[in-house]
């Protein structure tokens, strides 16, 4: 499995402030980004996996909603997170 308990805890520790702070916007965005990167790699090998493609589109939409919320709430955190996660290419 690609997303173990330790990996998830590390993501929330670096982006959410602490391992227990799983509800923070920054942590959720980082987790979604990790999952999106994994699914993108999977779809490069399996082009006809339409269920995974649908899941990927839904995740991107959820991440977009959270990014919009963070942008309205605190523009500086938004800009720092975009740079740190390398979302814009």
N, CA, C and O atoms as a GROMACS GRO file, in nm:
protein
  356
    1UNK      N    1   0.084  -0.118   0.000
    1UNK     CA    2   0.000   0.000   0.000
    1UNK      C    3   0.088   0.124   0.000
    1UNK      O    4   0.189   0.129   0.070
    2UNK      N    5   0.051   0.221  -0.078
    2UNK     CA    6   0.134   0.339  -0.097
    2UNK      C    7   0.121   0.440   0.016
    2UNK      O    8   0.213   0.519   0.040
    3UNK      N    9   0.008   0.440   0.087
    3UNK     CA   10  -0.015   0.540   0.190
    3UNK      C   11  -0.024   0.471   0.326
    3UNK      O   12  -0.133   0.434   0.371
    4UNK      N   13   0.089   0.453   0.389
    4UNK     CA   14   0.092   0.388   0.519
    4UNK      C   15   0.062   0.489   0.629
    4UNK      O   16   0.056   0.610   0.605
    5UNK      N   17   0.045   0.438   0.747
    5UNK     CA   18   0.016   0.522   0.863
    5UNK      C   19   0.131   0.621   0.888
    5UNK      O   20   0.108   0.736   0.924
    6UNK      N   21   0.254   0.574   0.870
    6UNK     CA   22   0.371   0.658   0.895
    6UNK      C   23   0.382   0.770   0.791
    6UNK      O   24   0.415   0.884   0.826
    7UNK      N   25   0.354   0.737   0.665
    7UNK     CA   26   0.361   0.839   0.559
    7UNK      C   27   0.256   0.947   0.584
    7UNK      O   28   0.283   1.066   0.570
    8UNK      N   29   0.137   0.904   0.620
    8UNK     CA   30   0.028   0.999   0.647
    8UNK      C   31   0.063   1.088   0.767
    8UNK      O   32   0.038   1.209   0.764
    9UNK      N   33   0.119   1.029   0.871
    9UNK     CA   34   0.159   1.107   0.989
    9UNK      C   35   0.267   1.208   0.952
    9UNK      O   36   0.265   1.321   1.001
   10UNK      N   37   0.361   1.168   0.867
   10UNK     CA   38   0.468   1.259   0.825
   10UNK      C   39   0.412   1.376   0.743
   10UNK      O   40   0.457   1.489   0.758
   11UNK      N   41   0.316   1.348   0.657
   11UNK     CA   42   0.254   1.455   0.577
   11UNK      C   43   0.188   1.557   0.668
   11UNK      O   44   0.205   1.677   0.650
   12UNK      N   45   0.112   1.509   0.766
   12UNK     CA   46   0.043   1.601   0.856
   12UNK      C   47   0.139   1.670   0.951
   12UNK      O   48   0.113   1.782   0.996
   13UNK      N   49   0.250   1.607   0.983
   13UNK     CA   50   0.348   1.670   1.071
   13UNK      C   51   0.415   1.788   0.999
   13UNK      O   52   0.435   1.894   1.058
   14UNK      N   53   0.449   1.770   0.872
   14UNK     CA   54   0.519   1.876   0.799
   14UNK      C   55   0.424   1.987   0.754
   14UNK      O   56   0.464   2.104   0.751
   15UNK      N   57   0.302   1.954   0.720
   15UNK     CA   58   0.212   2.055   0.664
   15UNK      C   59   0.099   2.097   0.758
   15UNK      O   60   0.047   2.208   0.747
   16UNK      N   61   0.061   2.010   0.852
   16UNK     CA   62  -0.051   2.041   0.939
   16UNK      C   63  -0.012   2.092   1.075
   16UNK      O   64  -0.098   2.133   1.153
   17UNK      N   65   0.116   2.090   1.106
   17UNK     CA   66   0.161   2.138   1.236
   17UNK      C   67   0.195   2.025   1.331
   17UNK      O   68   0.299   2.029   1.397
   18UNK      N   69   0.108   1.923   1.340
   18UNK     CA   70   0.135   1.807   1.423
   18UNK      C   71   0.069   1.685   1.361
   18UNK      O   72  -0.015   1.697   1.271
   19UNK      N   73   0.107   1.568   1.410
   19UNK     CA   74   0.050   1.445   1.354
   19UNK      C   75  -0.099   1.433   1.382
   19UNK      O   76  -0.173   1.374   1.302
   20UNK      N   77  -0.144   1.486   1.492
   20UNK     CA   78  -0.283   1.475   1.530
   20UNK      C   79  -0.374   1.577   1.465
   20UNK      O   80  -0.496   1.567   1.474
   21UNK      N   81  -0.315   1.676   1.401
   21UNK     CA   82  -0.394   1.783   1.340
   21UNK      C   83  -0.430   1.744   1.197
   21UNK      O   84  -0.380   1.803   1.102
   22UNK      N   85  -0.518   1.646   1.184
   22UNK     CA   86  -0.552   1.594   1.051
   22UNK      C   87  -0.659   1.676   0.981
   22UNK      O   88  -0.688   1.651   0.864
   23UNK      N   89  -0.716   1.772   1.048
   23UNK     CA   90  -0.822   1.851   0.987
   23UNK      C   91  -0.775   1.983   0.929
   23UNK      O   92  -0.856   2.057   0.873
   24UNK      N   93  -0.647   2.014   0.942
   24UNK     CA   94  -0.600   2.142   0.891
   24UNK      C   95  -0.608   2.146   0.739
   24UNK      O   96  -0.590   2.045   0.672
   25UNK      N   97  -0.636   2.262   0.688
   25UNK     CA   98  -0.651   2.279   0.544
   25UNK      C   99  -0.521   2.246   0.471
   25UNK      O  100  -0.523   2.179   0.368
   26UNK      N  101  -0.410   2.292   0.524
   26UNK     CA  102  -0.280   2.267   0.460
   26UNK      C  103  -0.248   2.118   0.458
   26UNK      O  104  -0.197   2.067   0.358
   27UNK      N  105  -0.277   2.049   0.566
   27UNK     CA  106  -0.253   1.906   0.573
   27UNK      C  107  -0.339   1.827   0.476
   27UNK      O  108  -0.292   1.734   0.411
   28UNK      N  109  -0.466   1.866   0.466
   28UNK     CA  110  -0.557   1.799   0.373
   28UNK      C  111  -0.511   1.819   0.229
   28UNK      O  112  -0.514   1.725   0.149
   29UNK      N  113  -0.470   1.940   0.195
   29UNK     CA  114  -0.423   1.969   0.059
   29UNK      C  115  -0.298   1.887   0.029
   29UNK      O  116  -0.283   1.834  -0.081
   30UNK      N  117  -0.207   1.877   0.125
   30UNK     CA  118  -0.085   1.799   0.106
   30UNK      C  119  -0.118   1.651   0.088
   30UNK      O  120  -0.057   1.584   0.004
   31UNK      N  121  -0.213   1.599   0.165
   31UNK     CA  122  -0.253   1.460   0.153
   31UNK      C  123  -0.316   1.435   0.016
   31UNK      O  124  -0.284   1.336  -0.050
   32UNK      N  125  -0.405   1.523  -0.027
   32UNK     CA  126  -0.467   1.510  -0.159
   32UNK      C  127  -0.362   1.515  -0.269
   32UNK      O  128  -0.372   1.442  -0.367
   33UNK      N  129  -0.263   1.601  -0.254
   33UNK     CA  130  -0.157   1.612  -0.354
   33UNK      C  131  -0.078   1.482  -0.362
   33UNK      O  132  -0.043   1.437  -0.471
   34UNK      N  133  -0.050   1.422  -0.247
   34UNK     CA  134   0.022   1.294  -0.245
   34UNK      C  135  -0.061   1.187  -0.317
   34UNK      O  136  -0.008   1.111  -0.398
   35UNK      N  137  -0.189   1.182  -0.289
   35UNK     CA  138  -0.277   1.084  -0.352
   35UNK      C  139  -0.291   1.110  -0.502
   35UNK      O  140  -0.293   1.015  -0.581
   36UNK      N  141  -0.300   1.236  -0.542
   36UNK     CA  142  -0.311   1.271  -0.683
   36UNK      C  143  -0.186   1.230  -0.758
   36UNK      O  144  -0.195   1.177  -0.869
   37UNK      N  145  -0.070   1.253  -0.700
   37UNK     CA  146   0.055   1.212  -0.765
   37UNK      C  147   0.061   1.061  -0.783
   37UNK      O  148   0.106   1.012  -0.886
   38UNK      N  149   0.014   0.987  -0.682
   38UNK     CA  150   0.014   0.841  -0.692
   38UNK      C  151  -0.081   0.795  -0.802
   38UNK      O  152  -0.045   0.709  -0.883
   39UNK      N  153  -0.202   0.849  -0.806
   39UNK     CA  154  -0.299   0.809  -0.907
   39UNK      C  155  -0.255   0.848  -1.048
   39UNK      O  156  -0.283   0.776  -1.144
   40UNK      N  157  -0.187   0.960  -1.060
   40UNK     CA  158  -0.137   1.002  -1.191
   40UNK      C  159  -0.035   0.901  -1.243
   40UNK      O  160  -0.037   0.865  -1.361
   41UNK      N  161   0.054   0.856  -1.156
   41UNK     CA  162   0.151   0.753  -1.196
   41UNK      C  163   0.083   0.622  -1.234
   41UNK      O  164   0.126   0.555  -1.328
   42UNK      N  165  -0.022   0.586  -1.160
   42UNK     CA  166  -0.096   0.464  -1.191
   42UNK      C  167  -0.163   0.474  -1.328
   42UNK      O  168  -0.163   0.378  -1.404
   43UNK      N  169  -0.219   0.590  -1.358
   43UNK     CA  170  -0.289   0.606  -1.486
   43UNK      C  171  -0.194   0.612  -1.605
   43UNK      O  172  -0.235   0.587  -1.718
   44UNK      N  173  -0.068   0.646  -1.582
   44UNK     CA  174   0.029   0.643  -1.692
   44UNK      C  175   0.051   0.500  -1.740
   44UNK      O  176   0.076   0.477  -1.858
   45UNK      N  177   0.042   0.404  -1.648
   45UNK     CA  178   0.060   0.263  -1.684
   45UNK      C  179  -0.071   0.196  -1.725
   45UNK      O  180  -0.070   0.099  -1.801
   46UNK      N  181  -0.183   0.247  -1.676
   46UNK     CA  182  -0.314   0.185  -1.700
   46UNK      C  183  -0.410   0.289  -1.756
   46UNK      O  184  -0.493   0.342  -1.684
   47UNK      N  185  -0.398   0.317  -1.885
   47UNK     CA  186  -0.477   0.425  -1.945
   47UNK      C  187  -0.627   0.397  -1.944
   47UNK      O  188  -0.705   0.492  -1.943
   48UNK      N  189  -0.669   0.272  -1.943
   48UNK     CA  190  -0.811   0.240  -1.952
   48UNK      C  191  -0.878   0.218  -1.817
   48UNK      O  192  -0.990   0.166  -1.812
   49UNK      N  193  -0.813   0.254  -1.710
   49UNK     CA  194  -0.869   0.240  -1.577
   49UNK      C  195  -0.957   0.363  -1.549
   49UNK      O  196  -0.912   0.461  -1.491
   50UNK      N  197  -1.082   0.354  -1.592
   50UNK     CA  198  -1.171   0.470  -1.587
   50UNK      C  199  -1.218   0.502  -1.446
   50UNK      O  200  -1.246   0.617  -1.416
   51UNK      N  201  -1.228   0.402  -1.361
   51UNK     CA  202  -1.268   0.428  -1.222
   51UNK      C  203  -1.163   0.510  -1.150
   51UNK      O  204  -1.195   0.602  -1.074
   52UNK      N  205  -1.037   0.478  -1.173
   52UNK     CA  206  -0.929   0.555  -1.112
   52UNK      C  207  -0.926   0.696  -1.169
   52UNK      O  208  -0.898   0.792  -1.098
   53UNK      N  209  -0.954   0.707  -1.298
   53UNK     CA  210  -0.957   0.839  -1.362
   53UNK      C  211  -1.067   0.926  -1.299
   53UNK      O  212  -1.047   1.045  -1.276
   54UNK      N  213  -1.181   0.865  -1.274
   54UNK     CA  214  -1.291   0.938  -1.211
   54UNK      C  215  -1.254   0.981  -1.069
   54UNK      O  216  -1.284   1.092  -1.027
   55UNK      N  217  -1.189   0.891  -0.997
   55UNK     CA  218  -1.145   0.924  -0.861
   55UNK      C  219  -1.043   1.037  -0.862
   55UNK      O  220  -1.044   1.124  -0.774
   56UNK      N  221  -0.955   1.036  -0.961
   56UNK     CA  222  -0.855   1.141  -0.973
   56UNK      C  223  -0.920   1.277  -0.998
   56UNK      O  224  -0.881   1.377  -0.938
   57UNK      N  225  -1.019   1.280  -1.084
   57UNK     CA  226  -1.088   1.406  -1.114
   57UNK      C  227  -1.160   1.458  -0.989
   57UNK      O  228  -1.160   1.578  -0.964
   58UNK      N  229  -1.221   1.368  -0.912
   58UNK     CA  230  -1.289   1.409  -0.790
   58UNK      C  231  -1.190   1.465  -0.687
   58UNK      O  232  -1.218   1.564  -0.620
   59UNK      N  233  -1.073   1.400  -0.675
   59UNK     CA  234  -0.971   1.447  -0.581
   59UNK      C  235  -0.919   1.584  -0.621
   59UNK      O  236  -0.898   1.670  -0.535
   60UNK      N  237  -0.898   1.604  -0.750
   60UNK     CA  238  -0.850   1.735  -0.796
   60UNK      C  239  -0.954   1.842  -0.765
   60UNK      O  240  -0.918   1.954  -0.728
   61UNK      N  241  -1.082   1.810  -0.780
   61UNK     CA  242  -1.187   1.905  -0.746
   61UNK      C  243  -1.192   1.938  -0.598
   61UNK      O  244  -1.210   2.054  -0.560
   62UNK      N  245  -1.175   1.836  -0.514
   62UNK     CA  246  -1.172   1.860  -0.369
   62UNK      C  247  -1.053   1.946  -0.331
   62UNK      O  248  -1.066   2.038  -0.249
   63UNK      N  249  -0.937   1.916  -0.390
   63UNK     CA  250  -0.818   1.995  -0.360
   63UNK      C  251  -0.836   2.139  -0.407
   63UNK      O  252  -0.794   2.232  -0.339
   64UNK      N  253  -0.899   2.158  -0.522
   64UNK     CA  254  -0.924   2.292  -0.574
   64UNK      C  255  -1.014   2.370  -0.478
   64UNK      O  256  -0.990   2.489  -0.454
   65UNK      N  257  -1.116   2.304  -0.425
   65UNK     CA  258  -1.206   2.371  -0.329
   65UNK      C  259  -1.130   2.414  -0.204
   65UNK      O  260  -1.149   2.525  -0.155
   66UNK      N  261  -1.046   2.326  -0.153
   66UNK     CA  262  -0.969   2.361  -0.034
   66UNK      C  263  -0.868   2.472  -0.063
   66UNK      O  264  -0.845   2.558   0.022
   67UNK      N  265  -0.808   2.469  -0.182
   67UNK     CA  266  -0.714   2.576  -0.218
   67UNK      C  267  -0.787   2.710  -0.230
   67UNK      O  268  -0.734   2.813  -0.189
   68UNK      N  269  -0.908   2.709  -0.286
   68UNK     CA  270  -0.986   2.832  -0.294
   68UNK      C  271  -1.018   2.886  -0.155
   68UNK      O  272  -1.010   3.006  -0.130
   69UNK      N  273  -1.055   2.795  -0.063
   69UNK     CA  274  -1.085   2.835   0.074
   69UNK      C  275  -0.961   2.896   0.141
   69UNK      O  276  -0.970   3.000   0.206
   70UNK      N  277  -0.846   2.830   0.124
   70UNK     CA  278  -0.723   2.879   0.184
   70UNK      C  279  -0.682   3.014   0.125
   70UNK      O  280  -0.629   3.100   0.194
   71UNK      N  281  -0.707   3.031  -0.004
   71UNK     CA  282  -0.675   3.157  -0.070
   71UNK      C  283  -0.757   3.272  -0.012
   71UNK      O  284  -0.706   3.382   0.009
   72UNK      N  285  -0.885   3.246   0.015
   72UNK     CA  286  -0.971   3.348   0.075
   72UNK      C  287  -0.932   3.376   0.220
   72UNK      O  288  -0.935   3.491   0.266
   73UNK      N  289  -0.894   3.270   0.292
   73UNK     CA  290  -0.865   3.282   0.434
   73UNK      C  291  -0.729   3.347   0.461
   73UNK      O  292  -0.720   3.440   0.540
   74UNK      N  293  -0.624   3.297   0.393
   74UNK     CA  294  -0.489   3.348   0.418
   74UNK      C  295  -0.406   3.331   0.290
   74UNK      O  296  -0.357   3.222   0.261
   75UNK      N  297  -0.390   3.439   0.216
   75UNK     CA  298  -0.322   3.436   0.087
   75UNK      C  299  -0.175   3.399   0.100
   75UNK      O  300  -0.120   3.335   0.010
   76UNK      N  301  -0.110   3.438   0.210
   76UNK     CA  302   0.032   3.406   0.227
   76UNK      C  303   0.055   3.256   0.247
   76UNK      O  304   0.148   3.200   0.189
   77UNK      N  305  -0.030   3.192   0.328
   77UNK     CA  306  -0.020   3.047   0.345
   77UNK      C  307  -0.047   2.975   0.213
   77UNK      O  308   0.018   2.875   0.181
   78UNK      N  309  -0.142   3.027   0.138
   78UNK     CA  310  -0.175   2.970   0.007
   78UNK      C  311  -0.054   2.974  -0.085
   78UNK      O  312  -0.019   2.873  -0.147
   79UNK      N  313   0.010   3.088  -0.096
   79UNK     CA  314   0.126   3.102  -0.183
   79UNK      C  315   0.241   3.014  -0.139
   79UNK      O  316   0.309   2.954  -0.222
   80UNK      N  317   0.263   3.006  -0.008
   80UNK     CA  318   0.372   2.922   0.043
   80UNK      C  319   0.344   2.774   0.015
   80UNK      O  320   0.436   2.700  -0.020
   81UNK      N  321   0.220   2.733   0.031
   81UNK     CA  322   0.184   2.593   0.008
   81UNK      C  323   0.195   2.556  -0.139
   81UNK      O  324   0.240   2.446  -0.172
   82UNK      N  325   0.156   2.645  -0.227
   82UNK     CA  326   0.166   2.621  -0.372
   82UNK      C  327   0.313   2.598  -0.410
   82UNK      O  328   0.344   2.508  -0.487
   83UNK      N  329   0.400   2.681  -0.357
   83UNK     CA  330   0.543   2.668  -0.388
   83UNK      C  331   0.600   2.540  -0.327
   83UNK      O  332   0.675   2.468  -0.392
   84UNK      N  333   0.563   2.512  -0.202
   84UNK     CA  334   0.618   2.396  -0.130
   84UNK      C  335   0.576   2.264  -0.194
   84UNK      O  336   0.656   2.171  -0.205
   85UNK      N  337   0.449   2.255  -0.237
   85UNK     CA  338   0.399   2.130  -0.295
   85UNK      C  339   0.423   2.122  -0.445
   85UNK      O  340   0.400   2.018  -0.507
   86UNK      N  341   0.467   2.232  -0.504
   86UNK     CA  342   0.495   2.237  -0.648
   86UNK      C  343   0.371   2.200  -0.728
   86UNK      O  344   0.376   2.114  -0.816
   87UNK      N  345   0.259   2.265  -0.696
   87UNK     CA  346   0.132   2.234  -0.762
   87UNK      C  347   0.124   2.301  -0.899
   87UNK      O  348   0.083   2.237  -0.996
   88UNK      N  349   0.163   2.425  -0.908
   88UNK     CA  350   0.159   2.496  -1.038
   88UNK      C  351   0.280   2.461  -1.118
   88UNK      O  352   0.393   2.463  -1.068
   89UNK      N  353   0.258   2.430  -1.245
   89UNK     CA  354   0.373   2.393  -1.329
   89UNK      C  355   0.387   2.485  -1.446
   89UNK      O  356   0.479   2.469  -1.526
   0.00000   0.00000   0.00000
